[in-house]
Amino acid sequence: VARLSNVYGPGVGENTVLGRLMGQAARQETLHVLDERPVRDFIHVDDAVEAMVRLADVETPESQVVNVSTARGVRIGDAVEMVAKISGIPIHISEPVTSEPSTQLILSNARLDRLTGWVPQIHLEDGLEFCLKGPGTLNPVIAQKL
């Protein structure tokens, strides 16, 4: 069983935080998030696909759950700043609507590494830059393999 962290990539819907940010940037709207504090583990779709292909080749005697993730947490506010830097769009961050502690959702990819010897290659800022360039551009990590 492959458990995916927060997958993003070209054409991602706006039902995710990165999807909303990329949609706002594409429409030249001010980048807006409600809370910059949460920490999430974002993985580019090309890395997620590569992990799934490698996992399909693994023979194990029993079922296992494998996290497909970068194992790196990124604060939402930092992701907003990356999109702003790449797109040149201004930022608006609302005050958190709650005083409760922020959440962190980071998945370990140690089992993925142990089973396949592979770890994700695309860092968030590079992946966002690729996504924001628009359709028809080739991801540099994929280009190296061709």
PDB file of C-alpha atoms in Angstrom, residues 18-146:
ATOM      1  CA  LEU A  18      -0.486  24.486  -3.410  1.00  0.00           C
ATOM      2  CA  GLY A  19      -3.178  24.088  -6.056  1.00  0.00           C
ATOM      3  CA  ARG A  20      -4.926  27.222  -4.757  1.00  0.00           C
ATOM      4  CA  LEU A  21      -1.669  29.155  -4.664  1.00  0.00           C
ATOM      5  CA  MET A  22      -0.713  28.115  -8.201  1.00  0.00           C
ATOM      6  CA  GLY A  23      -4.220  28.993  -9.413  1.00  0.00           C
ATOM      7  CA  GLN A  24      -4.004  32.415  -7.775  1.00  0.00           C
ATOM      8  CA  ALA A  25      -0.593  32.981  -9.362  1.00  0.00           C
ATOM      9  CA  ALA A  26      -1.868  31.895 -12.795  1.00  0.00           C
ATOM     10  CA  ARG A  27      -4.713  34.417 -12.505  1.00  0.00           C
ATOM     11  CA  GLN A  28      -2.293  37.098 -11.244  1.00  0.00           C
ATOM     12  CA  GLU A  29      -4.249  37.349  -7.964  1.00  0.00           C
ATOM     13  CA  THR A  30      -2.733  38.221  -4.613  1.00  0.00           C
ATOM     14  CA  LEU A  31      -1.555  34.993  -2.961  1.00  0.00           C
ATOM     15  CA  HIS A  32      -3.882  34.362  -0.036  1.00  0.00           C
ATOM     16  CA  VAL A  33      -3.818  31.689   2.666  1.00  0.00           C
ATOM     17  CA  LEU A  34      -5.749  31.516   5.900  1.00  0.00           C
ATOM     18  CA  ASP A  35      -2.964  30.152   8.088  1.00  0.00           C
ATOM     19  CA  GLU A  36       0.749  30.093   7.319  1.00  0.00           C
ATOM     20  CA  ARG A  37       1.687  27.989  10.336  1.00  0.00           C
ATOM     21  CA  PRO A  38       0.883  24.377   9.361  1.00  0.00           C
ATOM     22  CA  VAL A  39       3.776  22.239   8.147  1.00  0.00           C
ATOM     23  CA  ARG A  40       3.215  19.788   5.306  1.00  0.00           C
ATOM     24  CA  ASP A  41       5.231  17.304   3.279  1.00  0.00           C
ATOM     25  CA  PHE A  42       4.849  18.135  -0.436  1.00  0.00           C
ATOM     26  CA  ILE A  43       5.920  15.722  -3.169  1.00  0.00           C
ATOM     27  CA  HIS A  44       5.990  16.513  -6.885  1.00  0.00           C
ATOM     28  CA  VAL A  45       3.849  14.222  -9.044  1.00  0.00           C
ATOM     29  CA  ASP A  46       6.890  13.129 -11.100  1.00  0.00           C
ATOM     30  CA  ASP A  47       8.597  11.916  -7.919  1.00  0.00           C
ATOM     31  CA  ALA A  48       5.392  10.203  -6.750  1.00  0.00           C
ATOM     32  CA  VAL A  49       5.123   8.347 -10.077  1.00  0.00           C
ATOM     33  CA  GLU A  50       8.795   7.324  -9.953  1.00  0.00           C
ATOM     34  CA  ALA A  51       8.299   5.976  -6.426  1.00  0.00           C
ATOM     35  CA  MET A  52       5.221   3.987  -7.472  1.00  0.00           C
ATOM     36  CA  VAL A  53       7.060   2.482 -10.462  1.00  0.00           C
ATOM     37  CA  ARG A  54       9.956   1.453  -8.237  1.00  0.00           C
ATOM     38  CA  LEU A  55       7.594   0.017  -5.621  1.00  0.00           C
ATOM     39  CA  ALA A  56       5.841  -2.052  -8.299  1.00  0.00           C
ATOM     40  CA  ASP A  57       9.144  -3.853  -8.919  1.00  0.00           C
ATOM     41  CA  VAL A  58       9.684  -4.734  -5.248  1.00  0.00           C
ATOM     42  CA  GLU A  59       8.913  -8.305  -4.220  1.00  0.00           C
ATOM     43  CA  THR A  60       8.037  -8.662  -0.568  1.00  0.00           C
ATOM     44  CA  PRO A  61       6.619 -11.714   1.203  1.00  0.00           C
ATOM     45  CA  GLU A  62       3.928  -9.693   2.999  1.00  0.00           C
ATOM     46  CA  SER A  63       1.880  -6.566   2.500  1.00  0.00           C
ATOM     47  CA  GLN A  64       3.427  -3.313   3.670  1.00  0.00           C
ATOM     48  CA  VAL A  65       2.449   0.314   3.931  1.00  0.00           C
ATOM     49  CA  VAL A  66       5.031   2.580   2.286  1.00  0.00           C
ATOM     50  CA  ASN A  67       4.978   6.350   2.611  1.00  0.00           C
ATOM     51  CA  VAL A  68       5.630   8.118  -0.679  1.00  0.00           C
ATOM     52  CA  SER A  69       6.908  11.423   0.607  1.00  0.00           C
ATOM     53  CA  THR A  70       9.910  13.699   0.802  1.00  0.00           C
ATOM     54  CA  ALA A  71      10.134  13.338   4.600  1.00  0.00           C
ATOM     55  CA  ARG A  72      10.722  17.116   4.677  1.00  0.00           C
ATOM     56  CA  GLY A  73       8.271  19.496   6.241  1.00  0.00           C
ATOM     57  CA  VAL A  74       7.605  22.904   4.726  1.00  0.00           C
ATOM     58  CA  ARG A  75       5.669  25.603   6.540  1.00  0.00           C
ATOM     59  CA  ILE A  76       2.733  26.862   4.449  1.00  0.00           C
ATOM     60  CA  GLY A  77       4.059  30.415   4.843  1.00  0.00           C
ATOM     61  CA  ASP A  78       7.374  29.351   3.314  1.00  0.00           C
ATOM     62  CA  ALA A  79       5.558  27.740   0.369  1.00  0.00           C
ATOM     63  CA  VAL A  80       3.617  30.985  -0.166  1.00  0.00           C
ATOM     64  CA  GLU A  81       6.894  32.919  -0.196  1.00  0.00           C
ATOM     65  CA  MET A  82       8.328  30.501  -2.789  1.00  0.00           C
ATOM     66  CA  VAL A  83       5.318  30.987  -5.086  1.00  0.00           C
ATOM     67  CA  ALA A  84       5.543  34.770  -4.600  1.00  0.00           C
ATOM     68  CA  LYS A  85       9.259  34.784  -5.435  1.00  0.00           C
ATOM     69  CA  ILE A  86       8.745  32.700  -8.589  1.00  0.00           C
ATOM     70  CA  SER A  87       5.613  34.512  -9.798  1.00  0.00           C
ATOM     71  CA  GLY A  88       6.234  38.052  -8.541  1.00  0.00           C
ATOM     72  CA  ILE A  89       2.723  38.090  -7.034  1.00  0.00           C
ATOM     73  CA  PRO A  90       2.134  39.863  -3.669  1.00  0.00           C
ATOM     74  CA  ILE A  91       1.131  37.913  -0.558  1.00  0.00           C
ATOM     75  CA  HIS A  92      -1.780  38.293   1.868  1.00  0.00           C
ATOM     76  CA  ILE A  93      -1.866  36.025   4.899  1.00  0.00           C
ATOM     77  CA  SER A  94      -4.877  36.176   7.218  1.00  0.00           C
ATOM     78  CA  GLU A  95      -4.515  35.968  10.946  1.00  0.00           C
ATOM     79  CA  PRO A  96      -5.087  32.369  12.089  1.00  0.00           C
ATOM     80  CA  VAL A  97      -8.721  31.822  13.025  1.00  0.00           C
ATOM     81  CA  THR A  98      -7.684  29.660  15.934  1.00  0.00           C
ATOM     82  CA  SER A  99      -5.180  29.940  18.736  1.00  0.00           C
ATOM     83  CA  GLU A 100      -4.725  26.165  18.746  1.00  0.00           C
ATOM     84  CA  PRO A 101      -1.244  24.859  17.984  1.00  0.00           C
ATOM     85  CA  SER A 102      -0.401  24.391  14.328  1.00  0.00           C
ATOM     86  CA  THR A 103      -0.263  20.922  12.827  1.00  0.00           C
ATOM     87  CA  GLN A 104       2.663  19.104  11.268  1.00  0.00           C
ATOM     88  CA  LEU A 105       2.071  16.289   8.790  1.00  0.00           C
ATOM     89  CA  ILE A 106       5.388  14.837   7.666  1.00  0.00           C
ATOM     90  CA  LEU A 107       5.698  11.236   6.514  1.00  0.00           C
ATOM     91  CA  SER A 108       8.876   9.207   6.884  1.00  0.00           C
ATOM     92  CA  ASN A 109      10.049   7.712   3.592  1.00  0.00           C
ATOM     93  CA  ALA A 110      12.596   5.395   5.237  1.00  0.00           C
ATOM     94  CA  ARG A 111      10.749   2.245   4.092  1.00  0.00           C
ATOM     95  CA  LEU A 112      10.571   3.576   0.517  1.00  0.00           C
ATOM     96  CA  ASP A 113      14.329   4.189   0.597  1.00  0.00           C
ATOM     97  CA  ARG A 114      15.021   0.789   2.180  1.00  0.00           C
ATOM     98  CA  LEU A 115      12.876  -1.124  -0.332  1.00  0.00           C
ATOM     99  CA  THR A 116      13.879   0.740  -3.493  1.00  0.00           C
ATOM    100  CA  GLY A 117      17.102   2.606  -2.698  1.00  0.00           C
ATOM    101  CA  TRP A 118      15.460   5.752  -4.032  1.00  0.00           C
ATOM    102  CA  VAL A 119      14.410   9.053  -2.512  1.00  0.00           C
ATOM    103  CA  PRO A 120      12.510  11.929  -4.158  1.00  0.00           C
ATOM    104  CA  GLN A 121      14.649  14.194  -6.332  1.00  0.00           C
ATOM    105  CA  ILE A 122      12.550  17.337  -6.848  1.00  0.00           C
ATOM    106  CA  HIS A 123      12.781  19.997  -4.150  1.00  0.00           C
ATOM    107  CA  LEU A 124       9.658  22.063  -3.585  1.00  0.00           C
ATOM    108  CA  GLU A 125      10.987  25.362  -4.938  1.00  0.00           C
ATOM    109  CA  ASP A 126      12.210  23.655  -8.126  1.00  0.00           C
ATOM    110  CA  GLY A 127       8.913  21.816  -8.557  1.00  0.00           C
ATOM    111  CA  LEU A 128       6.889  24.994  -8.046  1.00  0.00           C
ATOM    112  CA  GLU A 129       9.027  26.842 -10.567  1.00  0.00           C
ATOM    113  CA  PHE A 130       8.442  24.069 -13.096  1.00  0.00           C
ATOM    114  CA  CYS A 131       4.668  24.131 -12.443  1.00  0.00           C
ATOM    115  CA  LEU A 132       4.396  27.912 -12.675  1.00  0.00           C
ATOM    116  CA  LYS A 133       6.261  28.081 -16.013  1.00  0.00           C
ATOM    117  CA  GLY A 134       3.203  26.559 -17.632  1.00  0.00           C
ATOM    118  CA  PRO A 135       2.391  23.689 -19.970  1.00  0.00           C
ATOM    119  CA  GLY A 136       4.902  22.527 -22.523  1.00  0.00           C
ATOM    120  CA  THR A 137       7.959  22.858 -20.271  1.00  0.00           C
ATOM    121  CA  LEU A 138       9.971  19.778 -19.434  1.00  0.00           C
ATOM    122  CA  ASN A 139      10.806  19.032 -15.833  1.00  0.00           C
ATOM    123  CA  PRO A 140      14.632  19.242 -15.552  1.00  0.00           C
ATOM    124  CA  VAL A 141      14.846  16.030 -13.484  1.00  0.00           C
ATOM    125  CA  ILE A 142      12.927  14.127 -16.167  1.00  0.00           C
ATOM    126  CA  ALA A 143      14.973  15.802 -18.929  1.00  0.00           C
ATOM    127  CA  GLN A 144      18.181  14.409 -17.388  1.00  0.00           C
ATOM    128  CA  LYS A 145      16.804  10.872 -17.768  1.00  0.00           C
ATOM    129  CA  LEU A 146      16.047  11.288 -21.495  1.00  0.00           C
TER     130      LEU A 146
END
